[in-house]
PDB file of C-alpha atoms in Angstrom:
ATOM      1  CA  UNK A   1     107.059  15.307 -54.816  1.00  0.00           C
ATOM      2  CA  UNK A   2     108.137  18.401 -52.838  1.00  0.00           C
ATOM      3  CA  UNK A   3     110.932  20.916 -53.034  1.00  0.00           C
ATOM      4  CA  UNK A   4     113.716  21.215 -50.471  1.00  0.00           C
ATOM      5  CA  UNK A   5     111.579  23.873 -48.767  1.00  0.00           C
ATOM      6  CA  UNK A   6     108.784  21.351 -48.223  1.00  0.00           C
ATOM      7  CA  UNK A   7     106.542  22.803 -50.940  1.00  0.00           C
ATOM      8  CA  UNK A   8     105.261  20.988 -54.015  1.00  0.00           C
ATOM      9  CA  UNK A   9     106.924  22.183 -57.247  1.00  0.00           C
ATOM     10  CA  UNK A  10     105.349  25.315 -58.704  1.00  0.00           C
ATOM     11  CA  UNK A  11     103.136  24.792 -61.723  1.00  0.00           C
ATOM     12  CA  UNK A  12     103.767  26.835 -64.840  1.00  0.00           C
ATOM     13  CA  UNK A  13     100.899  29.186 -63.945  1.00  0.00           C
ATOM     14  CA  UNK A  14     102.206  29.613 -60.391  1.00  0.00           C
ATOM     15  CA  UNK A  15     105.568  30.709 -61.809  1.00  0.00           C
ATOM     16  CA  UNK A  16     103.830  33.881 -63.003  1.00  0.00           C
ATOM     17  CA  UNK A  17     103.974  35.010 -59.358  1.00  0.00           C
ATOM     18  CA  UNK A  18     100.369  36.135 -58.941  1.00  0.00           C
ATOM     19  CA  UNK A  19      99.290  36.558 -55.297  1.00  0.00           C
ATOM     20  CA  UNK A  20      95.667  36.959 -54.230  1.00  0.00           C
ATOM     21  CA  UNK A  21      93.864  38.196 -51.137  1.00  0.00           C
ATOM     22  CA  UNK A  22      90.334  39.119 -50.196  1.00  0.00           C
ATOM     23  CA  UNK A  23      89.168  42.667 -50.915  1.00  0.00           C
ATOM     24  CA  UNK A  24      85.742  43.096 -49.361  1.00  0.00           C
ATOM     25  CA  UNK A  25      83.409  40.809 -51.300  1.00  0.00           C
ATOM     26  CA  UNK A  26      85.888  40.606 -54.174  1.00  0.00           C
ATOM     27  CA  UNK A  27      89.488  39.558 -54.678  1.00  0.00           C
ATOM     28  CA  UNK A  28      92.696  41.535 -55.088  1.00  0.00           C
ATOM     29  CA  UNK A  29      95.614  40.156 -57.098  1.00  0.00           C
ATOM     30  CA  UNK A  30      99.103  41.479 -57.655  1.00  0.00           C
ATOM     31  CA  UNK A  31     102.269  40.452 -59.489  1.00  0.00           C
ATOM     32  CA  UNK A  32     105.590  41.893 -60.594  1.00  0.00           C
ATOM     33  CA  UNK A  33     106.202  42.117 -64.337  1.00  0.00           C
ATOM     34  CA  UNK A  34     109.395  40.303 -65.359  1.00  0.00           C
ATOM     35  CA  UNK A  35     111.250  40.368 -68.710  1.00  0.00           C
ATOM     36  CA  UNK A  36     110.302  36.704 -69.248  1.00  0.00           C
ATOM     37  CA  UNK A  37     106.673  37.877 -69.429  1.00  0.00           C
ATOM     38  CA  UNK A  38     107.273  40.240 -72.361  1.00  0.00           C
ATOM     39  CA  UNK A  39     105.867  39.956 -75.856  1.00  0.00           C
ATOM     40  CA  UNK A  40     108.656  38.736 -78.194  1.00  0.00           C
ATOM     41  CA  UNK A  41     110.396  41.769 -79.653  1.00  0.00           C
ATOM     42  CA  UNK A  42     108.428  44.320 -77.623  1.00  0.00           C
ATOM     43  CA  UNK A  43     108.828  45.705 -74.079  1.00  0.00           C
ATOM     44  CA  UNK A  44     105.281  44.915 -72.974  1.00  0.00           C
ATOM     45  CA  UNK A  45     103.643  42.379 -70.678  1.00  0.00           C
ATOM     46  CA  UNK A  46     101.818  39.724 -72.691  1.00  0.00           C
ATOM     47  CA  UNK A  47      98.062  40.132 -72.977  1.00  0.00           C
ATOM     48  CA  UNK A  48      97.771  36.346 -72.528  1.00  0.00           C
ATOM     49  CA  UNK A  49      99.307  36.724 -69.053  1.00  0.00           C
ATOM     50  CA  UNK A  50      96.698  39.322 -68.142  1.00  0.00           C
ATOM     51  CA  UNK A  51      94.116  36.815 -69.382  1.00  0.00           C
ATOM     52  CA  UNK A  52      95.694  34.134 -67.179  1.00  0.00           C
ATOM     53  CA  UNK A  53      95.595  36.385 -64.118  1.00  0.00           C
ATOM     54  CA  UNK A  54      91.979  37.315 -64.874  1.00  0.00           C
ATOM     55  CA  UNK A  55      91.139  33.607 -65.110  1.00  0.00           C
ATOM     56  CA  UNK A  56      92.761  32.999 -61.711  1.00  0.00           C
ATOM     57  CA  UNK A  57      90.879  35.812 -59.959  1.00  0.00           C
ATOM     58  CA  UNK A  58      87.477  35.116 -61.479  1.00  0.00           C
ATOM     59  CA  UNK A  59      87.940  31.352 -61.180  1.00  0.00           C
ATOM     60  CA  UNK A  60      88.679  31.640 -57.458  1.00  0.00           C
ATOM     61  CA  UNK A  61      85.504  33.677 -57.018  1.00  0.00           C
ATOM     62  CA  UNK A  62      83.611  30.996 -58.942  1.00  0.00           C
ATOM     63  CA  UNK A  63      84.859  28.282 -56.576  1.00  0.00           C
ATOM     64  CA  UNK A  64      83.207  30.087 -53.677  1.00  0.00           C
ATOM     65  CA  UNK A  65      79.831  29.639 -55.358  1.00  0.00           C
ATOM     66  CA  UNK A  66      80.230  26.334 -57.213  1.00  0.00           C
ATOM     67  CA  UNK A  67      82.241  24.285 -54.687  1.00  0.00           C
ATOM     68  CA  UNK A  68      82.595  21.377 -54.286  1.00  0.00           C
ATOM     69  CA  UNK A  69      82.022  21.149 -58.056  1.00  0.00           C
ATOM     70  CA  UNK A  70      84.854  22.312 -60.330  1.00  0.00           C
ATOM     71  CA  UNK A  71      84.173  25.505 -62.334  1.00  0.00           C
ATOM     72  CA  UNK A  72      85.294  25.541 -65.978  1.00  0.00           C
ATOM     73  CA  UNK A  73      85.748  28.687 -68.044  1.00  0.00           C
ATOM     74  CA  UNK A  74      83.227  29.322 -70.812  1.00  0.00           C
ATOM     75  CA  UNK A  75      84.334  32.750 -72.016  1.00  0.00           C
ATOM     76  CA  UNK A  76      87.195  35.077 -71.156  1.00  0.00           C
ATOM     77  CA  UNK A  77      88.096  38.449 -72.611  1.00  0.00           C
ATOM     78  CA  UNK A  78      90.663  41.160 -71.880  1.00  0.00           C
ATOM     79  CA  UNK A  79      90.582  44.714 -73.241  1.00  0.00           C
ATOM     80  CA  UNK A  80      93.593  47.021 -72.755  1.00  0.00           C
ATOM     81  CA  UNK A  81      93.524  50.820 -72.633  1.00  0.00           C
ATOM     82  CA  UNK A  82      97.160  51.005 -73.716  1.00  0.00           C
ATOM     83  CA  UNK A  83     100.135  48.681 -74.212  1.00  0.00           C
ATOM     84  CA  UNK A  84     100.980  46.870 -70.981  1.00  0.00           C
ATOM     85  CA  UNK A  85     104.069  47.954 -69.010  1.00  0.00           C
ATOM     86  CA  UNK A  86     107.530  46.416 -69.268  1.00  0.00           C
ATOM     87  CA  UNK A  87     108.109  46.332 -65.509  1.00  0.00           C
ATOM     88  CA  UNK A  88     106.636  47.350 -62.185  1.00  0.00           C
ATOM     89  CA  UNK A  89     103.585  45.878 -60.512  1.00  0.00           C
ATOM     90  CA  UNK A  90     100.210  45.018 -62.006  1.00  0.00           C
ATOM     91  CA  UNK A  91      97.178  44.790 -59.739  1.00  0.00           C
ATOM     92  CA  UNK A  92      93.700  43.450 -60.368  1.00  0.00           C
ATOM     93  CA  UNK A  93      90.423  43.743 -58.472  1.00  0.00           C
ATOM     94  CA  UNK A  94      87.825  41.067 -59.272  1.00  0.00           C
ATOM     95  CA  UNK A  95      84.128  41.347 -58.422  1.00  0.00           C
ATOM     96  CA  UNK A  96      81.125  39.114 -58.959  1.00  0.00           C
ATOM     97  CA  UNK A  97      78.853  40.285 -61.767  1.00  0.00           C
ATOM     98  CA  UNK A  98      76.154  37.609 -61.669  1.00  0.00           C
ATOM     99  CA  UNK A  99      75.442  34.315 -59.956  1.00  0.00           C
ATOM    100  CA  UNK A 100      72.967  32.311 -62.041  1.00  0.00           C
ATOM    101  CA  UNK A 101      71.616  28.793 -61.745  1.00  0.00           C
ATOM    102  CA  UNK A 102      74.072  27.440 -64.285  1.00  0.00           C
ATOM    103  CA  UNK A 103      76.517  30.269 -65.116  1.00  0.00           C
ATOM    104  CA  UNK A 104      78.727  32.462 -62.943  1.00  0.00           C
ATOM    105  CA  UNK A 105      80.124  35.777 -64.252  1.00  0.00           C
ATOM    106  CA  UNK A 106      82.843  38.007 -62.779  1.00  0.00           C
ATOM    107  CA  UNK A 107      84.888  40.988 -63.948  1.00  0.00           C
ATOM    108  CA  UNK A 108      88.368  42.358 -63.265  1.00  0.00           C
ATOM    109  CA  UNK A 109      89.834  45.860 -63.377  1.00  0.00           C
ATOM    110  CA  UNK A 110      93.630  45.899 -63.844  1.00  0.00           C
ATOM    111  CA  UNK A 111      95.883  48.829 -62.960  1.00  0.00           C
ATOM    112  CA  UNK A 112      99.599  49.484 -63.365  1.00  0.00           C
ATOM    113  CA  UNK A 113     101.990  51.717 -61.386  1.00  0.00           C
ATOM    114  CA  UNK A 114     100.270  54.512 -59.499  1.00  0.00           C
ATOM    115  CA  UNK A 115      96.842  52.955 -59.971  1.00  0.00           C
ATOM    116  CA  UNK A 116      96.692  53.883 -63.660  1.00  0.00           C
ATOM    117  CA  UNK A 117      93.907  51.926 -65.426  1.00  0.00           C
ATOM    118  CA  UNK A 118      95.443  49.250 -67.627  1.00  0.00           C
ATOM    119  CA  UNK A 119      92.752  46.798 -68.715  1.00  0.00           C
ATOM    120  CA  UNK A 120      89.356  45.305 -67.993  1.00  0.00           C
ATOM    121  CA  UNK A 121      88.444  41.627 -68.205  1.00  0.00           C
ATOM    122  CA  UNK A 122      85.324  39.489 -67.900  1.00  0.00           C
ATOM    123  CA  UNK A 123      84.846  35.752 -67.556  1.00  0.00           C
ATOM    124  CA  UNK A 124      81.975  33.287 -67.300  1.00  0.00           C
ATOM    125  CA  UNK A 125      81.995  29.787 -65.804  1.00  0.00           C
ATOM    126  CA  UNK A 126      79.879  26.662 -65.532  1.00  0.00           C
ATOM    127  CA  UNK A 127      80.388  23.540 -63.445  1.00  0.00           C
ATOM    128  CA  UNK A 128      82.385  20.713 -65.008  1.00  0.00           C
ATOM    129  CA  UNK A 129      79.982  18.152 -66.546  1.00  0.00           C
ATOM    130  CA  UNK A 130      81.647  15.284 -64.665  1.00  0.00           C
ATOM    131  CA  UNK A 131      80.129  15.239 -61.141  1.00  0.00           C
ATOM    132  CA  UNK A 132      83.044  13.100 -59.991  1.00  0.00           C
ATOM    133  CA  UNK A 133      85.389  16.086 -60.297  1.00  0.00           C
ATOM    134  CA  UNK A 134      85.454  17.941 -56.986  1.00  0.00           C
ATOM    135  CA  UNK A 135      87.561  20.661 -55.407  1.00  0.00           C
ATOM    136  CA  UNK A 136      89.758  20.085 -52.346  1.00  0.00           C
ATOM    137  CA  UNK A 137      87.716  20.766 -49.179  1.00  0.00           C
ATOM    138  CA  UNK A 138      90.301  23.220 -47.803  1.00  0.00           C
ATOM    139  CA  UNK A 139      90.657  25.289 -50.984  1.00  0.00           C
ATOM    140  CA  UNK A 140      90.976  28.999 -50.185  1.00  0.00           C
ATOM    141  CA  UNK A 141      91.038  32.146 -52.299  1.00  0.00           C
ATOM    142  CA  UNK A 142      94.073  33.801 -50.705  1.00  0.00           C
ATOM    143  CA  UNK A 143      97.147  32.502 -52.496  1.00  0.00           C
ATOM    144  CA  UNK A 144     100.687  33.761 -51.777  1.00  0.00           C
ATOM    145  CA  UNK A 145     103.109  34.283 -54.638  1.00  0.00           C
ATOM    146  CA  UNK A 146     105.415  31.309 -55.070  1.00  0.00           C
ATOM    147  CA  UNK A 147     109.167  31.857 -54.754  1.00  0.00           C
ATOM    148  CA  UNK A 148     109.836  29.993 -57.988  1.00  0.00           C
ATOM    149  CA  UNK A 149     109.459  32.609 -60.705  1.00  0.00           C
ATOM    150  CA  UNK A 150     109.394  32.434 -64.481  1.00  0.00           C
ATOM    151  CA  UNK A 151     113.052  32.266 -65.536  1.00  0.00           C
ATOM    152  CA  UNK A 152     112.665  31.901 -69.309  1.00  0.00           C
ATOM    153  CA  UNK A 153     110.236  33.428 -71.814  1.00  0.00           C
ATOM    154  CA  UNK A 154     106.650  32.324 -71.138  1.00  0.00           C
ATOM    155  CA  UNK A 155     106.125  30.650 -74.515  1.00  0.00           C
ATOM    156  CA  UNK A 156     109.433  28.769 -74.269  1.00  0.00           C
ATOM    157  CA  UNK A 157     108.641  27.644 -70.725  1.00  0.00           C
ATOM    158  CA  UNK A 158     105.277  26.304 -71.911  1.00  0.00           C
ATOM    159  CA  UNK A 159     106.839  24.618 -74.955  1.00  0.00           C
ATOM    160  CA  UNK A 160     104.656  26.772 -77.200  1.00  0.00           C
ATOM    161  CA  UNK A 161     106.203  27.324 -80.625  1.00  0.00           C
ATOM    162  CA  UNK A 162     105.285  28.990 -83.876  1.00  0.00           C
ATOM    163  CA  UNK A 163     105.028  26.330 -86.576  1.00  0.00           C
ATOM    164  CA  UNK A 164     104.703  28.895 -89.358  1.00  0.00           C
ATOM    165  CA  UNK A 165     103.125  32.313 -89.878  1.00  0.00           C
ATOM    166  CA  UNK A 166      99.621  32.155 -88.433  1.00  0.00           C
ATOM    167  CA  UNK A 167     100.042  28.774 -86.706  1.00  0.00           C
ATOM    168  CA  UNK A 168     101.251  28.063 -83.155  1.00  0.00           C
ATOM    169  CA  UNK A 169     101.391  24.758 -81.260  1.00  0.00           C
ATOM    170  CA  UNK A 170     101.133  24.085 -77.524  1.00  0.00           C
ATOM    171  CA  UNK A 171     101.906  20.621 -76.086  1.00  0.00           C
ATOM    172  CA  UNK A 172     100.004  19.163 -73.164  1.00  0.00           C
ATOM    173  CA  UNK A 173     102.215  19.115 -70.068  1.00  0.00           C
ATOM    174  CA  UNK A 174     101.537  17.978 -66.520  1.00  0.00           C
ATOM    175  CA  UNK A 175     102.490  21.356 -65.046  1.00  0.00           C
ATOM    176  CA  UNK A 176     100.081  23.189 -67.353  1.00  0.00           C
ATOM    177  CA  UNK A 177      96.806  21.488 -66.400  1.00  0.00           C
ATOM    178  CA  UNK A 178      93.815  22.837 -64.491  1.00  0.00           C
ATOM    179  CA  UNK A 179      91.717  21.217 -61.756  1.00  0.00           C
ATOM    180  CA  UNK A 180      89.807  19.111 -64.282  1.00  0.00           C
ATOM    181  CA  UNK A 181      93.015  17.675 -65.770  1.00  0.00           C
ATOM    182  CA  UNK A 182      92.789  19.573 -69.064  1.00  0.00           C
ATOM    183  CA  UNK A 183      95.011  22.269 -70.573  1.00  0.00           C
ATOM    184  CA  UNK A 184      94.840  25.474 -68.528  1.00  0.00           C
ATOM    185  CA  UNK A 185      92.776  28.272 -70.069  1.00  0.00           C
ATOM    186  CA  UNK A 186      95.653  30.729 -69.673  1.00  0.00           C
ATOM    187  CA  UNK A 187      97.864  28.538 -71.835  1.00  0.00           C
ATOM    188  CA  UNK A 188      95.096  28.365 -74.433  1.00  0.00           C
ATOM    189  CA  UNK A 189      95.254  32.179 -74.412  1.00  0.00           C
ATOM    190  CA  UNK A 190      99.020  31.991 -74.914  1.00  0.00           C
ATOM    191  CA  UNK A 191      98.884  29.763 -78.000  1.00  0.00           C
ATOM    192  CA  UNK A 192      96.144  31.953 -79.514  1.00  0.00           C
ATOM    193  CA  UNK A 193      98.269  35.048 -78.869  1.00  0.00           C
ATOM    194  CA  UNK A 194     101.357  33.416 -80.400  1.00  0.00           C
ATOM    195  CA  UNK A 195      99.452  32.511 -83.573  1.00  0.00           C
ATOM    196  CA  UNK A 196      98.322  36.132 -83.986  1.00  0.00           C
ATOM    197  CA  UNK A 197     101.696  37.694 -83.134  1.00  0.00           C
ATOM    198  CA  UNK A 198     103.421  35.479 -85.698  1.00  0.00           C
ATOM    199  CA  UNK A 199     101.500  37.559 -88.256  1.00  0.00           C
ATOM    200  CA  UNK A 200     102.343  40.881 -86.561  1.00  0.00           C
ATOM    201  CA  UNK A 201     106.002  40.744 -85.379  1.00  0.00           C
ATOM    202  CA  UNK A 202     106.883  43.263 -82.667  1.00  0.00           C
ATOM    203  CA  UNK A 203     103.239  44.141 -81.983  1.00  0.00           C
ATOM    204  CA  UNK A 204     101.115  43.330 -78.931  1.00  0.00           C
ATOM    205  CA  UNK A 205      97.413  42.652 -78.453  1.00  0.00           C
ATOM    206  CA  UNK A 206      95.028  45.350 -77.277  1.00  0.00           C
ATOM    207  CA  UNK A 207      92.206  42.820 -76.963  1.00  0.00           C
ATOM    208  CA  UNK A 208      91.833  39.074 -76.674  1.00  0.00           C
ATOM    209  CA  UNK A 209      88.550  37.211 -76.394  1.00  0.00           C
ATOM    210  CA  UNK A 210      88.272  33.449 -75.998  1.00  0.00           C
ATOM    211  CA  UNK A 211      85.330  31.050 -76.247  1.00  0.00           C
ATOM    212  CA  UNK A 212      86.100  27.654 -74.752  1.00  0.00           C
ATOM    213  CA  UNK A 213      84.048  25.038 -76.621  1.00  0.00           C
ATOM    214  CA  UNK A 214      85.643  21.734 -75.590  1.00  0.00           C
ATOM    215  CA  UNK A 215      88.335  20.915 -73.027  1.00  0.00           C
ATOM    216  CA  UNK A 216      91.764  20.240 -74.516  1.00  0.00           C
ATOM    217  CA  UNK A 217      92.496  16.802 -73.065  1.00  0.00           C
ATOM    218  CA  UNK A 218      95.203  15.273 -75.276  1.00  0.00           C
ATOM    219  CA  UNK A 219      97.062  17.960 -77.212  1.00  0.00           C
ATOM    220  CA  UNK A 220      98.994  19.425 -78.738  1.00  0.00           C
ATOM    221  CA  UNK A 221      96.664  22.415 -79.085  1.00  0.00           C
ATOM    222  CA  UNK A 222      97.036  24.008 -82.520  1.00  0.00           C
ATOM    223  CA  UNK A 223      96.040  27.651 -83.001  1.00  0.00           C
ATOM    224  CA  UNK A 224      95.457  28.905 -86.548  1.00  0.00           C
ATOM    225  CA  UNK A 225      95.027  32.662 -86.975  1.00  0.00           C
ATOM    226  CA  UNK A 226      93.897  34.949 -89.775  1.00  0.00           C
ATOM    227  CA  UNK A 227      94.718  38.649 -89.490  1.00  0.00           C
ATOM    228  CA  UNK A 228      93.250  41.514 -91.487  1.00  0.00           C
ATOM    229  CA  UNK A 229      93.563  45.224 -90.699  1.00  0.00           C
ATOM    230  CA  UNK A 230      94.673  44.431 -87.169  1.00  0.00           C
ATOM    231  CA  UNK A 231      91.704  42.135 -86.382  1.00  0.00           C
ATOM    232  CA  UNK A 232      92.357  38.415 -85.992  1.00  0.00           C
ATOM    233  CA  UNK A 233      90.249  35.282 -85.856  1.00  0.00           C
ATOM    234  CA  UNK A 234      91.781  32.194 -84.266  1.00  0.00           C
ATOM    235  CA  UNK A 235      90.691  28.563 -84.391  1.00  0.00           C
ATOM    236  CA  UNK A 236      91.955  26.325 -81.588  1.00  0.00           C
ATOM    237  CA  UNK A 237      91.988  22.556 -82.054  1.00  0.00           C
ATOM    238  CA  UNK A 238      93.047  19.655 -79.835  1.00  0.00           C
ATOM    239  CA  UNK A 239      95.038  17.772 -82.442  1.00  0.00           C
ATOM    240  CA  UNK A 240      95.018  14.626 -80.304  1.00  0.00           C
ATOM    241  CA  UNK A 241      91.246  14.308 -80.678  1.00  0.00           C
ATOM    242  CA  UNK A 242      90.838  16.450 -83.823  1.00  0.00           C
ATOM    243  CA  UNK A 243      88.188  18.485 -82.007  1.00  0.00           C
ATOM    244  CA  UNK A 244      87.596  22.216 -82.095  1.00  0.00           C
ATOM    245  CA  UNK A 245      88.435  23.254 -78.537  1.00  0.00           C
ATOM    246  CA  UNK A 246      87.865  26.990 -78.838  1.00  0.00           C
ATOM    247  CA  UNK A 247      87.761  30.141 -80.915  1.00  0.00           C
ATOM    248  CA  UNK A 248      89.310  33.521 -80.248  1.00  0.00           C
ATOM    249  CA  UNK A 249      89.285  37.054 -81.579  1.00  0.00           C
ATOM    250  CA  UNK A 250      92.094  39.534 -81.080  1.00  0.00           C
ATOM    251  CA  UNK A 251      93.113  43.003 -82.157  1.00  0.00           C
ATOM    252  CA  UNK A 252      96.659  44.328 -82.330  1.00  0.00           C
ATOM    253  CA  UNK A 253      97.635  47.783 -81.138  1.00  0.00           C
ATOM    254  CA  UNK A 254      98.956  48.767 -84.577  1.00  0.00           C
ATOM    255  CA  UNK A 255      95.633  47.706 -86.073  1.00  0.00           C
ATOM    256  CA  UNK A 256      93.663  49.561 -83.414  1.00  0.00           C
ATOM    257  CA  UNK A 257      95.621  52.764 -84.110  1.00  0.00           C
ATOM    258  CA  UNK A 258      94.736  52.524 -87.790  1.00  0.00           C
ATOM    259  CA  UNK A 259      90.985  52.487 -87.114  1.00  0.00           C
TER     260      UNK A 259
END
């Protein structure tokens, strides 16, 4: 299926408008912050979107080492210096940290308007266990921003909803899958963030760390968070298989300011 411009429909992640290009041995990424990317009730870019952009940049670097095998994210964390902006442009520079026999590690430095430091992120990858999963032979690392942009709030667009305080649910959808056919790691970050923010209305996250334990193949993904003194623990389960798919830790800005 293609659009009337001859392009395939944008995936949910592509609607975030992140463009990438080479920057020496690393990668440069940039995107415009839109209101649909804001934390509910607060004029700040979602930390889960920064996590998604970090996953894109570091994942593209990983493909250059692991191709034709598909890299899968093991760990991903984002740490913010200050609440993210409500508008303007966010840029990220990703660089390789380590290339090991089984694990690849890369880091990202994010800046906002005027080159002001915004956040740092790190991610590690391994190859997908299934050797039958391979990357397209012509896959490149320079990706233009798609014209289709996020037109409704990120969580609503993803179908992510808060079931009750401390619990958020994310359905599996065809436009939210990664190269291995499982739920995209950025959307896992979103449901974890939503579970935490349901316990801290109007706040945003100053840190988010994820450990991906099992791929989420069936869904919905259910995130259950506990929050104390601004520090949260999150359990992520694929309810379709009743398996623990990941764990996360997060800290809110209000909690960080109390410490």
